[in-house]
Amino acid sequence: MATAAEIDRPKDALDDFRAEVRDFLAANFPPSLKGKGNALASVEGPTDETPEMTAWRVAMGDRGWGTPTWPKEYGGGGLTKAQARVLADEMARVGAWNPIGGMGVMMFGPTLLEYGNEAQKNEHIPPIARGEIRWCQGYSEPNAGSDLANLQTFAEDKGDHYLVNGQKTWTSGGQWADKCFCLVRTDKSDKHKGISFLLIDMTAPGVEVKPIKMISGMSPFCETFFTDVKVPKENLVGQEGQGWTIGKRLLQHERTNLSGGGSRLQMSGPSLADLAKKFVGEEEGKIADRDLRARITKWEMDWRAFQLTAMRVMAESKAVGGVSEVSSILKTVGTKLGQERSELIIEIEGLQGLGWEGEGFSADELHQVRAWLFGKATTIYGGSTEVQNNIIAKRILGMLDHQ
């Protein structure tokens, strides 16, 4: 039996917040946007915003709920982890999606909050939190991919500015980006300590971007050339020579998000079971193909176990002040599961999963083929699986090289 104190206890503050979120969603999220996507996070580039999409983005940005746990003073939501979970749950309940995202949210913002000075935070974080700006990543080079520390793009100190010359490749979304967070060399005498972290305006004179067409038919990656590009000194994040440390921290954020562990929602796209029932058929409510049914069940179990693990790891990381090398485990497992899912979809759709263009194929079927091909890159970019396995062996398992 409840005590008098329990009966008189005020309603849980999270209940009040849940009610606030429900009222906000009812007033601001149009049901017509269910099933749409976040244009800022799209690998296919920005799409034309409808008035409803713009209004939804502005509403979320004004609350800071697109970046719910970022500090309120920089435009974030200032929510606790518990409140952020309530927000995510309520959005999922009505089919709402976060209209604010992209590399600024996934990677650069969290890194700048840790390493940037006050002027940099005040300048760059609020536009990211409002979804008003696109960022791209200047890391890989033709001769510095997995061995990223071999990068040669050079920033020469010119007093009040740096003069940047060099080339980056695989610059995701470079042709659509407003700004670039970039690793450059400021000292040629030291491989790691000679690297610095610069912010470069993509509209600055001397910046040239050339999209790379992929096997999927899309061009989300680019070659980026810097020819005598002037970068103000105030665009240096941290200290000269601190770029390798900052860059590695950013990669941990990237790997967590690329794994799919950055979201509490199910992997986007159609249900494997629903697809199988549509294309393969069903018997008494079950997928007709028994072997396929077992493999889909196994994938669902693996994915849900992965999500629970990712949520636990992220909670532990926040408790100790940020992401860690465990992000390499999430990246390795999450991208592998994503590729397995795409393979299952192609198998389920049969001949309809082999279309490239022309009549006889739906838009969704053609999209799945391109997504399957594009997904092959996920175990390469952000640090290849081989690189992640080295990090796991050395940094987590303590397996050092023996001469």
Coordinates of C-alpha atoms in Angstrom, one line a residue:
M1 CA 0.0 0.0 0.0
A2 CA 1.3 3.5 -0.9
T3 CA 2.4 5.7 1.9
A4 CA 0.9 9.2 2.4
A5 CA 4.3 10.7 1.2
E6 CA 4.1 8.7 -2.0
I7 CA 0.5 9.7 -2.6
D8 CA 1.4 13.4 -2.1
R9 CA 4.6 13.2 -4.2
P10 CA 4.6 15.7 -7.1
K11 CA 4.4 14.3 -10.6
D12 CA 7.8 13.3 -12.0
A13 CA 9.6 16.1 -13.8
L14 CA 10.1 13.8 -16.7
D15 CA 6.3 13.4 -17.0
D16 CA 6.0 17.2 -17.3
F17 CA 8.7 17.2 -20.0
R18 CA 7.1 14.4 -21.9
A19 CA 3.9 16.4 -21.9
E20 CA 5.8 19.4 -23.2
V21 CA 7.3 17.4 -26.0
R22 CA 4.0 15.9 -27.0
D23 CA 2.4 19.4 -27.1
F24 CA 5.3 20.7 -29.2
L25 CA 5.2 17.9 -31.7
A26 CA 1.4 18.2 -32.0
A27 CA 1.8 21.9 -32.8
N28 CA 4.9 21.8 -35.0
F29 CA 5.5 18.4 -36.7
P30 CA 3.2 18.1 -39.8
P31 CA 2.0 14.5 -40.3
S32 CA 2.8 14.9 -44.0
L33 CA 6.5 14.9 -43.2
K34 CA 6.4 11.3 -41.9
G35 CA 8.8 9.1 -43.9
K36 CA 10.8 12.1 -45.2
G37 CA 14.5 12.5 -44.5
N38 CA 17.0 15.0 -43.2
A39 CA 18.3 17.0 -46.1
L40 CA 21.4 18.1 -44.2
A41 CA 22.4 14.5 -43.6
S42 CA 21.7 13.2 -47.1
V43 CA 24.6 11.8 -49.1
E44 CA 22.8 12.8 -52.2
G45 CA 23.0 16.4 -51.5
P46 CA 20.6 19.1 -50.3
T47 CA 17.0 18.8 -51.5
D48 CA 14.6 21.7 -51.9
E49 CA 12.9 22.4 -48.6
T50 CA 9.1 22.7 -48.6
P51 CA 7.6 25.4 -46.4
E52 CA 6.6 22.7 -44.0
M53 CA 10.2 21.3 -43.8
T54 CA 11.6 24.8 -43.2
A55 CA 9.0 25.5 -40.5
W56 CA 9.9 22.2 -38.8
R57 CA 13.6 22.9 -38.9
V58 CA 13.2 26.4 -37.5
A59 CA 10.9 25.1 -34.7
M60 CA 13.4 22.5 -33.7
G61 CA 16.3 24.9 -34.0
D62 CA 14.6 27.5 -31.8
R63 CA 14.2 25.0 -29.1
G64 CA 17.7 23.6 -29.5
W65 CA 16.2 20.2 -29.7
G66 CA 18.1 19.3 -33.0
T67 CA 21.2 19.1 -30.7
P68 CA 19.4 18.3 -27.5
T69 CA 22.3 17.8 -25.0
W70 CA 24.5 20.6 -26.3
P71 CA 24.8 23.6 -24.0
K72 CA 22.0 26.0 -24.1
E73 CA 24.3 29.0 -24.2
Y74 CA 25.5 27.9 -27.7
G75 CA 22.0 27.2 -29.1
G76 CA 21.7 23.6 -27.9
G77 CA 18.8 22.2 -25.9
G78 CA 20.6 21.9 -22.6
L79 CA 18.7 18.7 -21.9
T80 CA 19.7 16.0 -19.6
K81 CA 20.4 12.5 -21.0
A82 CA 17.0 11.3 -19.6
Q83 CA 15.2 14.2 -21.2
A84 CA 16.9 13.5 -24.5
R85 CA 15.7 9.9 -24.4
V86 CA 12.2 11.1 -23.8
L87 CA 12.4 13.5 -26.7
A88 CA 13.7 10.7 -29.0
D89 CA 11.0 8.3 -27.8
E90 CA 8.2 10.8 -28.4
M91 CA 9.5 11.7 -31.8
A92 CA 9.7 8.1 -32.8
R93 CA 6.1 7.6 -31.5
V94 CA 4.7 10.1 -34.0
G95 CA 7.2 9.3 -36.8
A96 CA 9.0 12.6 -36.5
W97 CA 12.6 13.0 -37.6
N98 CA 15.4 15.4 -36.6
P99 CA 15.7 18.1 -39.3
I100 CA 19.1 19.2 -38.1
G101 CA 22.2 17.1 -38.7
G102 CA 25.1 16.5 -41.0
M103 CA 28.8 16.6 -40.2
G104 CA 28.4 19.7 -38.1
V105 CA 26.2 17.8 -35.7
M106 CA 27.8 14.4 -36.0
M107 CA 31.5 15.3 -35.8
F108 CA 32.6 18.9 -35.8
G109 CA 30.2 20.4 -33.2
P110 CA 31.1 18.0 -30.4
T111 CA 34.8 18.4 -31.1
L112 CA 34.6 22.2 -31.2
L113 CA 32.7 22.2 -27.9
E114 CA 35.7 20.4 -26.3
Y115 CA 38.6 22.1 -28.0
G116 CA 37.4 25.4 -29.4
N117 CA 37.8 28.8 -27.7
E118 CA 34.8 30.9 -26.7
A119 CA 34.8 33.0 -29.8
Q120 CA 34.9 29.9 -32.0
K121 CA 32.0 28.3 -30.1
N122 CA 29.9 31.4 -30.2
E123 CA 30.5 31.8 -34.0
H124 CA 30.1 28.3 -35.2
I125 CA 28.0 26.2 -32.8
P126 CA 24.7 28.2 -33.0
P127 CA 24.3 28.0 -36.8
I128 CA 25.0 24.3 -36.6
A129 CA 22.4 23.9 -33.9
R130 CA 19.8 25.8 -36.0
G131 CA 20.6 23.7 -39.1
E132 CA 21.7 26.8 -41.1
I133 CA 25.1 25.6 -42.3
R134 CA 26.8 22.6 -43.9
W135 CA 30.3 21.4 -43.0
C136 CA 32.6 19.0 -44.8
Q137 CA 35.7 17.1 -43.6
G138 CA 39.2 17.7 -45.1
Y139 CA 41.1 14.7 -43.9
S140 CA 42.1 12.1 -46.5
E141 CA 44.6 12.8 -49.3
P142 CA 45.8 10.9 -52.3
N143 CA 48.8 9.6 -50.3
A144 CA 47.3 9.8 -46.9
G145 CA 44.2 7.6 -46.4
S146 CA 44.6 4.9 -43.8
D147 CA 48.0 6.5 -42.9
L148 CA 46.3 9.8 -42.3
A149 CA 49.2 11.3 -40.5
N150 CA 51.1 11.2 -43.8
L151 CA 49.0 14.2 -45.0
Q152 CA 50.9 16.9 -46.9
T153 CA 48.5 19.8 -47.3
F154 CA 50.6 22.6 -46.0
A155 CA 49.6 25.8 -44.1
E156 CA 52.3 28.4 -44.2
D157 CA 52.4 30.9 -41.4
K158 CA 52.1 34.4 -42.9
G159 CA 51.7 36.4 -39.8
D160 CA 48.0 37.2 -39.5
H161 CA 46.9 34.3 -41.6
Y162 CA 47.9 30.9 -43.0
L163 CA 48.4 30.3 -46.7
V164 CA 47.1 26.8 -47.5
N165 CA 48.2 24.6 -50.5
G166 CA 47.4 21.0 -51.1
Q167 CA 44.7 18.5 -52.0
K168 CA 42.1 16.5 -50.1
T169 CA 40.1 13.6 -51.5
W170 CA 36.9 11.8 -50.6
T171 CA 35.6 15.1 -49.2
S172 CA 32.0 14.0 -48.5
G173 CA 29.6 16.7 -49.5
G174 CA 32.3 19.1 -50.4
Q175 CA 30.4 20.6 -53.4
W176 CA 27.5 21.6 -51.1
A177 CA 29.4 22.6 -48.0
D178 CA 29.8 26.1 -46.6
K179 CA 32.9 25.4 -44.5
C180 CA 35.5 22.7 -44.0
F181 CA 37.2 21.4 -40.8
C182 CA 40.6 20.4 -42.1
L183 CA 43.8 18.8 -41.0
V184 CA 46.8 20.5 -42.4
R185 CA 50.6 20.4 -41.9
T186 CA 52.2 23.4 -40.2
D187 CA 55.5 21.7 -39.4
K188 CA 57.2 19.4 -41.9
S189 CA 59.8 18.1 -39.4
D190 CA 57.4 16.0 -37.3
K191 CA 54.8 13.6 -38.7
H192 CA 52.3 13.8 -35.9
K193 CA 53.1 16.9 -34.0
G194 CA 53.3 18.9 -37.2
I195 CA 49.6 18.6 -37.9
S196 CA 47.1 21.4 -37.0
F197 CA 43.3 21.8 -37.2
L198 CA 42.0 24.6 -39.4
L199 CA 38.5 25.9 -40.4
I200 CA 38.4 26.9 -44.0
D201 CA 35.7 28.8 -45.9
M202 CA 34.7 26.7 -48.9
T203 CA 33.9 30.0 -50.8
A204 CA 37.3 31.4 -50.3
P205 CA 39.4 32.2 -53.4
G206 CA 41.6 29.2 -54.3
V207 CA 39.2 26.5 -53.1
E208 CA 38.2 24.2 -56.0
V209 CA 35.9 21.1 -55.7
K210 CA 35.5 18.3 -58.2
P211 CA 32.8 15.7 -57.5
I212 CA 33.8 12.0 -57.9
K213 CA 31.2 9.8 -59.5
M214 CA 30.7 6.5 -57.6
I215 CA 29.6 3.0 -58.8
S216 CA 26.3 3.8 -57.2
G217 CA 25.7 6.6 -59.6
M218 CA 26.0 9.2 -56.9
S219 CA 28.7 11.8 -56.4
P220 CA 28.8 12.3 -52.6
F221 CA 32.6 12.4 -52.5
C222 CA 34.9 15.1 -54.0
E223 CA 38.5 16.0 -54.7
T224 CA 39.2 19.3 -53.1
F225 CA 42.1 21.6 -54.1
F226 CA 43.6 24.4 -52.1
T227 CA 45.7 26.9 -54.0
D228 CA 47.1 29.8 -52.0
V229 CA 44.0 29.9 -49.8
K230 CA 44.1 32.5 -47.1
V231 CA 42.9 31.3 -43.7
P232 CA 42.7 33.8 -40.7
K233 CA 44.7 32.8 -37.7
E234 CA 41.6 32.8 -35.6
N235 CA 40.4 29.8 -37.5
L236 CA 43.0 27.6 -35.9
V237 CA 41.3 25.3 -33.4
G238 CA 43.5 24.5 -30.4
Q239 CA 47.2 25.1 -30.7
E240 CA 49.5 24.6 -33.6
G241 CA 50.6 20.9 -33.6
Q242 CA 47.5 19.8 -31.7
G243 CA 45.7 18.8 -34.8
W244 CA 46.4 15.1 -34.6
T245 CA 44.9 14.9 -31.1
I246 CA 41.8 16.9 -32.1
G247 CA 41.5 15.0 -35.3
K248 CA 41.5 11.6 -33.6
R249 CA 38.9 12.8 -31.2
L250 CA 36.7 13.9 -34.1
L251 CA 37.1 10.5 -35.7
Q252 CA 35.8 8.8 -32.6
H253 CA 32.6 10.9 -32.9
E254 CA 32.4 10.0 -36.6
R255 CA 32.8 6.3 -36.0
T256 CA 30.1 6.2 -33.4
N257 CA 27.7 7.9 -35.7
L258 CA 28.7 5.9 -38.8
S259 CA 28.0 2.7 -36.9
G260 CA 24.4 3.6 -36.5
G261 CA 25.0 3.7 -32.7
G262 CA 24.3 7.5 -32.7
S263 CA 20.6 6.9 -33.0
R264 CA 18.1 5.2 -30.7
L265 CA 15.8 4.5 -33.6
Q266 CA 15.8 1.4 -35.8
M267 CA 17.9 1.5 -38.9
S268 CA 16.1 3.6 -41.6
G269 CA 14.3 1.9 -44.4
P270 CA 11.7 -0.8 -44.8
S271 CA 11.3 -3.7 -42.4
L272 CA 13.1 -6.8 -43.7
A273 CA 10.1 -8.9 -42.6
D274 CA 7.6 -6.8 -44.5
L275 CA 9.8 -6.8 -47.6
A276 CA 10.1 -10.6 -47.5
K277 CA 6.4 -11.1 -47.1
K278 CA 5.8 -8.8 -50.1
F279 CA 8.4 -10.3 -52.5
V280 CA 8.8 -13.9 -51.2
G281 CA 5.3 -14.5 -49.8
E282 CA 3.9 -15.6 -46.5
E283 CA 2.3 -18.6 -44.9
E284 CA 0.1 -18.2 -41.8
G285 CA 1.6 -14.8 -41.2
K286 CA 5.2 -16.0 -41.5
I287 CA 7.8 -15.5 -44.2
A288 CA 7.3 -18.4 -46.6
D289 CA 11.0 -19.2 -47.0
R290 CA 12.1 -20.8 -43.8
D291 CA 15.8 -20.3 -44.3
L292 CA 15.3 -16.6 -45.2
R293 CA 13.1 -16.2 -42.1
A294 CA 15.8 -17.6 -39.9
R295 CA 18.5 -15.3 -41.3
I296 CA 16.3 -12.2 -41.0
T297 CA 15.5 -13.1 -37.4
K298 CA 19.2 -13.5 -36.7
W299 CA 20.0 -10.1 -38.3
E300 CA 17.2 -8.4 -36.2
M301 CA 18.6 -10.0 -33.0
D302 CA 22.2 -8.9 -33.8
W303 CA 21.1 -5.4 -34.7
R304 CA 19.0 -5.0 -31.5
A305 CA 21.9 -6.3 -29.4
F306 CA 24.2 -3.9 -31.1
Q307 CA 21.9 -1.0 -30.4
L308 CA 21.7 -1.8 -26.7
T309 CA 25.5 -2.1 -26.6
A310 CA 25.9 1.2 -28.4
M311 CA 23.5 3.0 -26.0
R312 CA 25.4 1.6 -23.1
V313 CA 28.8 2.5 -24.5
M314 CA 27.6 6.1 -25.3
A315 CA 26.2 6.5 -21.8
E316 CA 29.5 5.3 -20.3
S317 CA 31.5 7.6 -22.6
K318 CA 29.4 10.6 -21.5
A319 CA 30.0 9.7 -17.9
V320 CA 33.8 9.9 -18.4
G321 CA 33.7 13.0 -20.6
G322 CA 33.5 11.8 -24.2
V323 CA 33.9 9.1 -26.7
S324 CA 36.7 6.6 -26.6
E325 CA 38.5 3.9 -28.7
V326 CA 35.4 1.7 -28.2
S327 CA 33.9 3.7 -31.1
S328 CA 36.1 1.5 -33.3
I329 CA 34.1 -1.5 -32.1
L330 CA 30.8 0.2 -32.8
K331 CA 32.0 1.3 -36.3
T332 CA 33.3 -2.2 -37.2
V333 CA 30.1 -4.0 -36.1
G334 CA 27.6 -1.4 -37.1
T335 CA 28.8 -1.0 -40.7
K336 CA 29.0 -4.8 -41.1
L337 CA 25.4 -5.1 -40.0
G338 CA 24.4 -2.4 -42.4
Q339 CA 26.0 -4.2 -45.3
E340 CA 24.4 -7.5 -44.3
R341 CA 21.0 -5.8 -44.3
S342 CA 21.5 -4.4 -47.8
E343 CA 22.6 -7.8 -49.0
L344 CA 19.4 -9.3 -47.5
I345 CA 17.2 -6.7 -49.2
I346 CA 18.8 -7.4 -52.6
E347 CA 18.3 -11.2 -52.1
I348 CA 14.7 -10.7 -51.0
E349 CA 13.7 -8.5 -54.0
G350 CA 15.2 -11.0 -56.4
L351 CA 15.2 -9.8 -60.0
Q352 CA 13.5 -6.6 -58.8
G353 CA 16.6 -5.9 -56.7
L354 CA 18.9 -5.9 -59.7
G355 CA 17.4 -2.9 -61.6
W356 CA 19.4 0.2 -62.4
E357 CA 17.0 2.3 -64.5
G358 CA 14.1 2.0 -66.9
E359 CA 10.5 0.7 -66.6
G360 CA 9.6 -2.2 -64.5
F361 CA 11.2 -1.0 -61.3
S362 CA 9.8 1.2 -58.5
A363 CA 11.7 4.2 -57.2
D364 CA 12.2 2.3 -53.9
E365 CA 13.7 -0.7 -55.7
L366 CA 16.1 1.4 -57.7
H367 CA 17.1 3.2 -54.5
Q368 CA 17.9 -0.1 -52.7
V369 CA 20.3 -1.1 -55.4
R370 CA 22.2 2.2 -55.1
A371 CA 22.1 2.0 -51.3
W372 CA 23.6 -1.5 -51.5
L373 CA 26.4 -0.3 -53.7
F374 CA 27.0 2.9 -51.7
G375 CA 27.1 0.8 -48.5
K376 CA 30.3 -0.9 -49.7
A377 CA 32.2 2.2 -48.8
T378 CA 31.1 2.3 -45.1
T379 CA 33.7 -0.2 -44.1
I380 CA 36.4 2.0 -45.7
Y381 CA 35.6 5.6 -45.0
G382 CA 35.9 6.9 -41.4
G383 CA 38.8 4.5 -41.0
S384 CA 38.7 1.1 -42.7
T385 CA 37.8 -2.1 -40.8
E386 CA 41.4 -3.1 -40.9
V387 CA 42.4 0.1 -39.2
Q388 CA 39.7 -0.3 -36.6
N389 CA 40.8 -3.8 -35.9
N390 CA 44.3 -2.5 -35.2
I391 CA 43.0 0.1 -32.8
I392 CA 40.8 -2.5 -31.0
A393 CA 43.8 -4.9 -30.7
K394 CA 46.3 -2.2 -29.5
R395 CA 44.2 0.3 -27.5
I396 CA 41.4 -1.9 -26.1
L397 CA 42.9 -5.5 -25.9
G398 CA 46.4 -4.3 -25.2
M399 CA 48.0 -6.5 -27.9
L400 CA 51.2 -4.7 -28.7
D401 CA 53.4 -5.4 -31.7
H402 CA 56.3 -7.7 -31.0
Q403 CA 59.5 -7.4 -32.9

